[in-house]
Coordinates of C-alpha atoms and ligand atoms in Angstrom, one line a residue:
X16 CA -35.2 24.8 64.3
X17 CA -32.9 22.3 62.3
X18 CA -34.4 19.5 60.4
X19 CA -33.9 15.9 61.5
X20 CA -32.4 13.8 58.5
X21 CA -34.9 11.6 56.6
X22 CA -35.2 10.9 53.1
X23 CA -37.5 12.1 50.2
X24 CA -39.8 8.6 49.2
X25 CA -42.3 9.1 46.3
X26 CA -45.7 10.0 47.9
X27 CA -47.8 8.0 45.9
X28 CA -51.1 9.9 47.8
X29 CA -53.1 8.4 44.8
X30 CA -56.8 7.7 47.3
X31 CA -56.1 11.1 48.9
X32 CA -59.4 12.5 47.1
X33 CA -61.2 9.3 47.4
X34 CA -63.5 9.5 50.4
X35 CA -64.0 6.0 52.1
X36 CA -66.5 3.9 50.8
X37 CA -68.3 0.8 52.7
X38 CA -67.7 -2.4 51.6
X39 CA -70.2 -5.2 52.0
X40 CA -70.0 -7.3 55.2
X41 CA -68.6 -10.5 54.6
X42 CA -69.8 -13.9 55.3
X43 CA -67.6 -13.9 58.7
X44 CA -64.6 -11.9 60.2
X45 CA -61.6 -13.6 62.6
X46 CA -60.5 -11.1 65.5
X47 CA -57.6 -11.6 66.8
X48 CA -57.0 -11.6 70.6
X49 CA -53.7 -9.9 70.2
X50 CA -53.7 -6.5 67.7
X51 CA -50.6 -4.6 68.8
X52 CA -47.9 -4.2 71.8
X53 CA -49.3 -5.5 75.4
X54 CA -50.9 -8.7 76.7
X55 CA -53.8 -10.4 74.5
X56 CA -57.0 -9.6 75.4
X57 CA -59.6 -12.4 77.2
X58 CA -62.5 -13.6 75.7
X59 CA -65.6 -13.5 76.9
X60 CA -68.0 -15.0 74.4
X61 CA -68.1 -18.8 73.8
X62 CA -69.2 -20.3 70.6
X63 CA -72.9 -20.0 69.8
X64 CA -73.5 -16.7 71.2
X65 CA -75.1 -13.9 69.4
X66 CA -73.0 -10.6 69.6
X67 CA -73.8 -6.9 67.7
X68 CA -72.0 -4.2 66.2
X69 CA -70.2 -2.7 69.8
X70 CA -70.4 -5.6 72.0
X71 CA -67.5 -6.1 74.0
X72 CA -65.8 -9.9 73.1
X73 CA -63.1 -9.6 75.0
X74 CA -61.3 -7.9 77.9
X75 CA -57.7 -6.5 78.1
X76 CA -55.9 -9.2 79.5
X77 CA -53.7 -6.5 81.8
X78 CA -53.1 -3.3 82.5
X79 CA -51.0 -3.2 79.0
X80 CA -53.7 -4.3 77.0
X81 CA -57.2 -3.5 75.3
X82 CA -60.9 -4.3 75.1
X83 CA -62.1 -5.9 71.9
X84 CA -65.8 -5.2 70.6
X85 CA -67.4 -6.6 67.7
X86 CA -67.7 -4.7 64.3
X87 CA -70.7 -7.4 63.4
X88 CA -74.0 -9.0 64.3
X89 CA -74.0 -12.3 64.1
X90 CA -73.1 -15.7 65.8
X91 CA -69.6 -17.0 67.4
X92 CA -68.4 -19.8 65.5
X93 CA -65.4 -20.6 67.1
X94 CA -62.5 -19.3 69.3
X95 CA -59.1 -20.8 68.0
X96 CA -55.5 -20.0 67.1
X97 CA -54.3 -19.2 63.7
X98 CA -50.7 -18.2 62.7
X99 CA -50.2 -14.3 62.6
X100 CA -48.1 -12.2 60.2
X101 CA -45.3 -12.5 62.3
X102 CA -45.2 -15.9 62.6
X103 CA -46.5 -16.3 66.3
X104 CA -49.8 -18.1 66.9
X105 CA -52.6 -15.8 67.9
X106 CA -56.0 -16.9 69.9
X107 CA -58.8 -15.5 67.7
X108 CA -62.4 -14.8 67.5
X109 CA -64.3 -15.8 64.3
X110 CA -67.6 -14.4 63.8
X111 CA -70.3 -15.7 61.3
X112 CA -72.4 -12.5 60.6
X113 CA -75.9 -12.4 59.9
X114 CA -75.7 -9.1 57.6
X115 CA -78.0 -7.4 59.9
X116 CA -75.4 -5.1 61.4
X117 CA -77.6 -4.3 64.5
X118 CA -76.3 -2.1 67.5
X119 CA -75.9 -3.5 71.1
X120 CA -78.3 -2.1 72.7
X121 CA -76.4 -1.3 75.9
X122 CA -74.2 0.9 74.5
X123 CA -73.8 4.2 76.8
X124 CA -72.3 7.7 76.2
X125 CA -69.6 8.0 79.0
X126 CA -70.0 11.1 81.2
X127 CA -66.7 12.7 81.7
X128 CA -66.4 14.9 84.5
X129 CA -62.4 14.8 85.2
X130 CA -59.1 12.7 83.8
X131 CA -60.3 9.5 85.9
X132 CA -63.6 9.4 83.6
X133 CA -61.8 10.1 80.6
X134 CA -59.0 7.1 81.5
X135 CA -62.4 4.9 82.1
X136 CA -64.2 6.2 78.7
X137 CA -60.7 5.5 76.7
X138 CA -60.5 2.4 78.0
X139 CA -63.7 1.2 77.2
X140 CA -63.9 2.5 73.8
X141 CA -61.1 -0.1 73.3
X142 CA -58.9 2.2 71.1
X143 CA -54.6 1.8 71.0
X144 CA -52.2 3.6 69.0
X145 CA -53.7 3.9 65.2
X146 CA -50.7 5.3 63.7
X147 CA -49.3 1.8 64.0
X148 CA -47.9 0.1 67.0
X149 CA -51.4 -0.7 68.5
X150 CA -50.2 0.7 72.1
X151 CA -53.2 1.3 74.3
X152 CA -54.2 4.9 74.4
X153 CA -55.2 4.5 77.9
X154 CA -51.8 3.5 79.4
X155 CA -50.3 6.4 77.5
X156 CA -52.7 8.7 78.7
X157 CA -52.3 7.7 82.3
X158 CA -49.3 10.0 83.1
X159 CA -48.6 9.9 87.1
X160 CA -48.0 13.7 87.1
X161 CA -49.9 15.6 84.7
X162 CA -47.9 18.7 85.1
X163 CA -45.4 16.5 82.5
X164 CA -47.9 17.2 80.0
X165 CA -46.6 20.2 78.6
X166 CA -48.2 19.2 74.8
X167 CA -50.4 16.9 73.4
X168 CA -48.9 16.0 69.6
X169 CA -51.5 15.3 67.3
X170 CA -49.8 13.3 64.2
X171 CA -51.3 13.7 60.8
X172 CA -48.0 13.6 58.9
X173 CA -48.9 10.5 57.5
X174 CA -45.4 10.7 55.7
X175 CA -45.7 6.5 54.3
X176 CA -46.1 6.4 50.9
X177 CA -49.7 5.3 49.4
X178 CA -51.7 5.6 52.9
X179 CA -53.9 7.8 52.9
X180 CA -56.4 6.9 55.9
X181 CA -55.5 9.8 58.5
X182 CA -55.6 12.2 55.6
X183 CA -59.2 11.3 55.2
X184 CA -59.6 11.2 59.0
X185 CA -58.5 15.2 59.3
X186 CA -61.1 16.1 56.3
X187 CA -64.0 13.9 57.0
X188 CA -63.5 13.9 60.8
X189 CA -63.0 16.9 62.1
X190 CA -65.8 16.9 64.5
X191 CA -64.6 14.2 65.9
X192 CA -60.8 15.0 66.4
X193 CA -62.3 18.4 67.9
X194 CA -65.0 16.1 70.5
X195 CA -61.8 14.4 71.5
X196 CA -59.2 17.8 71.8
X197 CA -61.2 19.7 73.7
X198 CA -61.8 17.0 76.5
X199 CA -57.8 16.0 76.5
X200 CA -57.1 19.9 76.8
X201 CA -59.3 20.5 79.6
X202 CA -58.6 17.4 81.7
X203 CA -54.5 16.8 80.8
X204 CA -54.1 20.5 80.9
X205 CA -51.1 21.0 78.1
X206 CA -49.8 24.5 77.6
X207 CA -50.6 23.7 73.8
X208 CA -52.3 20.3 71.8
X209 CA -50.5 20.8 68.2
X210 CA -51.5 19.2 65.0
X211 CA -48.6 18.2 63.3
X212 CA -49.1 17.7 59.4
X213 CA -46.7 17.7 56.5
X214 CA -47.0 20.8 54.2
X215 CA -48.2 18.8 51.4
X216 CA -51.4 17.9 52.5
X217 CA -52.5 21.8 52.5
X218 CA -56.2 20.7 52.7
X219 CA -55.9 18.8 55.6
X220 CA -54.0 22.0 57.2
X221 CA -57.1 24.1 55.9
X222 CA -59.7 21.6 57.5
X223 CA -57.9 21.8 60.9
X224 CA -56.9 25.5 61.1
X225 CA -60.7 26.0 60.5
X226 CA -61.6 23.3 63.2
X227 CA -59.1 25.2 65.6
X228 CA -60.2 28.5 65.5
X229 CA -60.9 30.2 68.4
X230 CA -58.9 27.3 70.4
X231 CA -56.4 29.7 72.4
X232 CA -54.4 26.2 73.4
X233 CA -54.1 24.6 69.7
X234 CA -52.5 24.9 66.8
X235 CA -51.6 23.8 63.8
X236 CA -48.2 23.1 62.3
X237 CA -47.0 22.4 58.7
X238 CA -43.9 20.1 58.7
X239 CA -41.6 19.8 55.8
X240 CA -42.7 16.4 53.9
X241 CA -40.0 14.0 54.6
X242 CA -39.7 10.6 55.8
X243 CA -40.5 9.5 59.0
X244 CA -41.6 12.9 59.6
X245 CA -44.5 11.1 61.7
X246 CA -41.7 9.0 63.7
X247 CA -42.5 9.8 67.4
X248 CA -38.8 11.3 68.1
X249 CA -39.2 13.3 65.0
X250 CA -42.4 14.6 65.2
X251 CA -41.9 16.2 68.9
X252 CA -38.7 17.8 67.3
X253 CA -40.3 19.3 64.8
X254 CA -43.7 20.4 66.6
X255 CA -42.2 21.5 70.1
X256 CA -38.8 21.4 69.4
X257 CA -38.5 19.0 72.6
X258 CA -35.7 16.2 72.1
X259 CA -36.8 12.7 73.7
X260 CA -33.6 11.2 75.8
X261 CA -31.8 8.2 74.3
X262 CA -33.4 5.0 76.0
X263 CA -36.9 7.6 77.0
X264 CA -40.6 7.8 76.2
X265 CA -42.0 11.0 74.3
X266 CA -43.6 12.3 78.2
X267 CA -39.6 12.7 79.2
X268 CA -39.7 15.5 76.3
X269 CA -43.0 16.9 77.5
X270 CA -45.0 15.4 75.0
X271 CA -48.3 12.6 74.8
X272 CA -48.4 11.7 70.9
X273 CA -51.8 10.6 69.7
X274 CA -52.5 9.8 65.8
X275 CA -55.3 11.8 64.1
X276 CA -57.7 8.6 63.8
X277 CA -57.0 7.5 67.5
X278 CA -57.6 11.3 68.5
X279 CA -61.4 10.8 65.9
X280 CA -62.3 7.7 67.8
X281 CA -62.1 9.0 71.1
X282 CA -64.5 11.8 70.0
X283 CA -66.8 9.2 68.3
X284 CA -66.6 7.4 71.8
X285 CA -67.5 10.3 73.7
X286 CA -70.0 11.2 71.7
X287 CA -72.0 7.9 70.4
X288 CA -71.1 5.1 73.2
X289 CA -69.7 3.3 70.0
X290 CA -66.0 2.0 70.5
X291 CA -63.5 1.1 68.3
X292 CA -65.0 -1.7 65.6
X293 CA -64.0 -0.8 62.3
X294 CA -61.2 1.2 60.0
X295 CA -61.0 3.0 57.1
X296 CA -58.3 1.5 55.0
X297 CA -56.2 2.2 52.0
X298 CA -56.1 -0.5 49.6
X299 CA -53.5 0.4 46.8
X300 CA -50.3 -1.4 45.3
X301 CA -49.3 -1.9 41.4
X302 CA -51.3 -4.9 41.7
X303 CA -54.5 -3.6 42.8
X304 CA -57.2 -3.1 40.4
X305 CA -58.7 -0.3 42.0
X306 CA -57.2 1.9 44.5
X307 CA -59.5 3.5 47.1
X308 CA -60.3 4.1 50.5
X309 CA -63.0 1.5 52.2
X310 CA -64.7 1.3 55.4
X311 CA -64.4 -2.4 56.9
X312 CA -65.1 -4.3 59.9
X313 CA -61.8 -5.1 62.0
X314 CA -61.2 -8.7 61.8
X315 CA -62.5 -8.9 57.9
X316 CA -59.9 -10.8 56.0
X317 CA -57.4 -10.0 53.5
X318 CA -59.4 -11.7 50.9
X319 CA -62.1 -10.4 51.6
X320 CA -61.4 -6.8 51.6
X321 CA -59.0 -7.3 48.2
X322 CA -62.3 -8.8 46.8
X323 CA -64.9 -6.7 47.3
X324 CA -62.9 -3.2 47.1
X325 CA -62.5 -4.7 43.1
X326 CA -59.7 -7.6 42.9
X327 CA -56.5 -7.7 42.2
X328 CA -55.0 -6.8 38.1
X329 CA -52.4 -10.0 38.6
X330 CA -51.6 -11.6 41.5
X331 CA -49.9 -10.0 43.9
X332 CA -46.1 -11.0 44.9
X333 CA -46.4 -9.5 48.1
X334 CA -48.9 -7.7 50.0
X335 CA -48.3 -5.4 53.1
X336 CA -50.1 -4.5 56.5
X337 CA -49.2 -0.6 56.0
X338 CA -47.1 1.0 54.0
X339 CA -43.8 0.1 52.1
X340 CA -41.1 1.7 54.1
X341 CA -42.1 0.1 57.7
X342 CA -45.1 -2.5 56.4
X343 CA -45.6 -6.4 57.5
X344 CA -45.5 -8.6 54.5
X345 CA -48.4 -11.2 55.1
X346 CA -47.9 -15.0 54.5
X347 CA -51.5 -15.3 52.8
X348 CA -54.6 -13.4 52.5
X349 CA -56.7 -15.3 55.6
X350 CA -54.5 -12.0 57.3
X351 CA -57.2 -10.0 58.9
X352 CA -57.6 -6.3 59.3
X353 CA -56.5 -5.4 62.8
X354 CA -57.2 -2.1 65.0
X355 CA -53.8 -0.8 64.0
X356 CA -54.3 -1.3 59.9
X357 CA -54.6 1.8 57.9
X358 CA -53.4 0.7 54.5
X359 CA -53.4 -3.1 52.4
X360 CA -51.0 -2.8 49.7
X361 CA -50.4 -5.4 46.9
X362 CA -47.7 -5.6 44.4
X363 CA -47.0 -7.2 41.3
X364 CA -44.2 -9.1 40.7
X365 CA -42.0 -6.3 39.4
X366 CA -42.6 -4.3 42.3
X367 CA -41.9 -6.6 45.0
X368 CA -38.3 -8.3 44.4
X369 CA -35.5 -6.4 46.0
X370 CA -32.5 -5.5 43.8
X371 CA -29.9 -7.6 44.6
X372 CA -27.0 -6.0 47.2
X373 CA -23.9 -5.4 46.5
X374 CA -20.4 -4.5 48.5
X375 CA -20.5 -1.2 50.7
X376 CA -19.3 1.7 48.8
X377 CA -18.5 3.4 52.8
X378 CA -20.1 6.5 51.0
X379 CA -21.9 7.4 54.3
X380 CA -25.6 8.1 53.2
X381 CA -27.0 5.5 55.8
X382 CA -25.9 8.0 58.4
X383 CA -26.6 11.2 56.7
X384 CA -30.6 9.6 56.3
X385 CA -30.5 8.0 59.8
X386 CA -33.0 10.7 61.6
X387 CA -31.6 9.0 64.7
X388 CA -27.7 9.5 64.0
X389 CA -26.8 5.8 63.6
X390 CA -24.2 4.6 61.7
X391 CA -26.2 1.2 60.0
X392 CA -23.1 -0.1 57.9
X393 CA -21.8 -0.4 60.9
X394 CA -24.2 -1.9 62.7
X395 CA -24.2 -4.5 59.7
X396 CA -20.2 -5.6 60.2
X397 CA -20.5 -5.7 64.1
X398 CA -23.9 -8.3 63.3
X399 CA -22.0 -10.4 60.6
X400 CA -18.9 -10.8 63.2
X401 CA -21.3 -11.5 66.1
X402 CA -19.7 -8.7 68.3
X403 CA -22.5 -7.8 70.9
X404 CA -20.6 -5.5 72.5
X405 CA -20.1 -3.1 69.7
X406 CA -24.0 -3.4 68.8
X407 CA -24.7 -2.3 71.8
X408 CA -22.4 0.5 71.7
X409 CA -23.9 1.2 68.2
X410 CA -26.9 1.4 70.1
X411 CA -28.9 -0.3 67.5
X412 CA -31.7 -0.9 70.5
X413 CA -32.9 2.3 69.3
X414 CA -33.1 2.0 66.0
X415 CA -37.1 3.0 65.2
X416 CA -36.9 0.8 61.9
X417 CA -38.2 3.4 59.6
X418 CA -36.2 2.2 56.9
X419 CA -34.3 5.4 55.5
X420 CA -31.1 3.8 55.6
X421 CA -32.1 0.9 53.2
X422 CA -33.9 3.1 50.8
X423 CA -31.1 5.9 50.5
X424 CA -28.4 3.2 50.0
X425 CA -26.7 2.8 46.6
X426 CA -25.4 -0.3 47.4
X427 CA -29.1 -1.6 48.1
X428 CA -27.9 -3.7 51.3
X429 CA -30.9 -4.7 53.5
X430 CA -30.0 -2.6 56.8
X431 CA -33.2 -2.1 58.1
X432 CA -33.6 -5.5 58.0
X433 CA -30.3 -6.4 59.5
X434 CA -30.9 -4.1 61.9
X435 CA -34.0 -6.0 63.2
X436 CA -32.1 -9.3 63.6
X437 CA -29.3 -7.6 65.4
X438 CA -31.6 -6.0 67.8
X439 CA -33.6 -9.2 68.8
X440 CA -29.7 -11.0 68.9
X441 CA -28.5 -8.0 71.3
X442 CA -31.7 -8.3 73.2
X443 CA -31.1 -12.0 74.0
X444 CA -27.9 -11.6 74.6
X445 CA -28.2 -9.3 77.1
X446 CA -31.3 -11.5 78.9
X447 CA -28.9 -14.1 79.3
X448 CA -26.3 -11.8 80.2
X449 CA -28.5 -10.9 83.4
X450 CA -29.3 -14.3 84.0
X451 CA -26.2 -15.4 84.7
X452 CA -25.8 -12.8 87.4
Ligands
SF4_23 S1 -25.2 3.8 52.3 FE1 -24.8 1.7 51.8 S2 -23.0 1.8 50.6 FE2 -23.1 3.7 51.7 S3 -22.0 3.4 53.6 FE3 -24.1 2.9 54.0 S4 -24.2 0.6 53.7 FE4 -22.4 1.4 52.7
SF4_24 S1 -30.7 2.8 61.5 FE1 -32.8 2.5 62.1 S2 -33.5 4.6 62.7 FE2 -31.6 4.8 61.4 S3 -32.4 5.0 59.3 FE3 -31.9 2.9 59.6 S4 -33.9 2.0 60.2 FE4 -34.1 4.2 60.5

């Protein structure tokens, strides 16, 4: 099978050994109603009422959306809007804890007993996509014909530089990835559930060939350690060898993609009652005292988290939500943690300017690195002269924004970024194409 392009990005796996630690819960945590693609969830506790660890504070708002549960005891204190880091207003939840941590008490094991249980038990464990979009897992699981599912793709590449939360997932976790597997197996019925992971993380490929043995439908799969080897498109490729259609979903080439710590909470679900309330995170970043691994309520803020995980060695220029080829760059550190974080990174000053662009060279490397075979300086003089017709022709709607033609330009010219505005231009310009119809 013939590689994708990508390009080769320092690893910078620095926690990878670090098993996650706990950090204290803090005074209170904000949860925002909206934590990744689909409606916002509802909320259904009012200021003044007293909520524990896996207590459900809001429902999905719509069939594209997700149940939100609390990751603390404690008291409501108010339900407002704050300004999220991408500059939208966001309803949230803010929670003053009482540091007791207690359990809801009327948490229940789901029984599954076919695929309509395990949709229920998915949706009420309130997980979405953990590798980074925040889908909801149930949606995607709810295939209208299950004899599509040819494979279930499990994606531990983890190919971002620094993060290093799903590596931790596949060694401290196994038991529950496996919980989870073996129920998807028997009720989706794949010919084969692969676990995708890139070829230098050989313990994690040790920790899950173990786990599989004796699983006639599984397997495991090194992938060569390239960037975005855990991009959807390019992680079917190189697992099943199935190509997803221009304009198509992953289920067109066969394939349901679930990340390793979205597979791990199922499990936990299935097993415990306990739905989705907290995340192991990287925290790491030139301007991070100490790197590590911690265990944190979702909804504990930025500050927070930077705090008690050890401070910061300067200030930081900029600080990320994930990692630095596809990352959000925050506007302050009131950011909360969100279902979909897996990684806070902080720079220094040095390490967060961009060097300064200059003139395409037309030396090609933005294509040879595209893994999607688009040609970005191109893109960039059809969105300078406004021509919508030849960005759409470019098809830079498809663009996945991993970045690879930014970092493997010698001219340092911001495609990726270019390539963001010209989609959301291209986008509105066909709306009020149709419009006018
Ligand atoms: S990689 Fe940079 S310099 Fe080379 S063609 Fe693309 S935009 Fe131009
Ligand atoms: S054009 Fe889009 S998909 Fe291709 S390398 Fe650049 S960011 Fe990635």
């Amino acid at each position: 099978m013939k590689k994708l392009h990508g390009v080769h990005v320092p690893h910078n796996k620095n926690t990878a050994g670090m098993k996650p630690v706990r950090l204290p819960i803090p005074a209170s945590v904000v949860v925002p109603m909206s934590m990744g693609i689909g409606a916002p969830a509802k909320p259904i506790v009012k200021p003044g009422d007293a909520v524990k660890v896996g207590q459900m504070i809001a429902e999905a708002g719509g069939f594209v959306s997700a149940n939100i549960h609390s990751g603390v005891s404690g008291t409501v204190k108010k339900v407002a809007e704050m300004m999220g880091a991408m500059g939208r207003p966001m309803q949230t939840i803010e929670i003053a804890t009482d540091g007791l941590q207690e359990t809801y008490e009327d948490l229940q094991v789901p029984e599954v007993h076919s695929l309509e249980d395990l949709l229920k038990a998915v949706k009420d464990s309130g997980v979405v996509g953990l590798g980074g979009a925040g889908f909801p897992t149930m949606v995607k699981l709810a295939v209208k014909d299950i004899d599509q599912v040819r494979y279930i793709v499990v994606n531990g590449a983890e190919c971002e530089p620094f993060i290093t939360s799903d590596t931790r997932t596949m060694l401290d976790r196994t038991d529950d990835m496996m919980t989870a597997a073996r129920v998807l197996v028997e009720y989706l019925k794949p010919e084969k559930l692969i676990f995708g992971i890139e070829s230098n993380k050989p313990e994690c490929i040790k920790s899950m060939n173990e786990a599989i043995s004796g699983e006639s439908r599984m397997e495991v799969k090194a992938l060569p350690p390239m960037y975005p080897q855990g991009g959807e498109k390019v992680l079917i490729y190189h697992t099943t060898g199935g190509i997803v259609p221009e304009g198509k979903l992953p289920l067109d080439a066969g394939a349901v993609v679930l990340n390793v710590t979205t597979l791990a909470v199922i499990g936990q679900f299935l097993k415990t009652g306990m739905p989705l309330v907290e995340k192991v995170v990287t925290i790491d970043g030139s301007a991070v005292k100490e790197p590590k691994n911690v265990i944190v309520p979702i909804g504990m803020k930025m500050k927070d988290v930077f705090e008690a995980a050890g401070g910061f060695t300067e200030e930081p220029a900029k600080v990320l939500y994930g990692g630095p080829m596809m990352g959000i760059a925050v506007p302050d550190l009131e950011q909360p943690v969100l279902k979909s974080t897996n990684a806070l990174l902080a720079f220094n000053k040095k390490d967060a300017v961009l060097p300064e662009p200059s003139v395409c060279i037309r030396c090609g490397k933005c294509i040879q690195h595209c893994p999607l075979n688009l040609m970005p300086a191109a893109i960039e003089s059809a969105y300078k002269k406004g021509n919508m017709e030849r960005l759409d022709e470019l098809k830079v709607n498809i663009c996945m924004e991993c970045g690879c033609c930014s970092f493997g330009c010698p001219a340092n010219r911001p495609l990726v970024q270019t390539n963001k505005l010209a989609k959301a231009q291209l986008m509105a310009w066909k709306k009020a194409k149709e419009a006018k119809k």
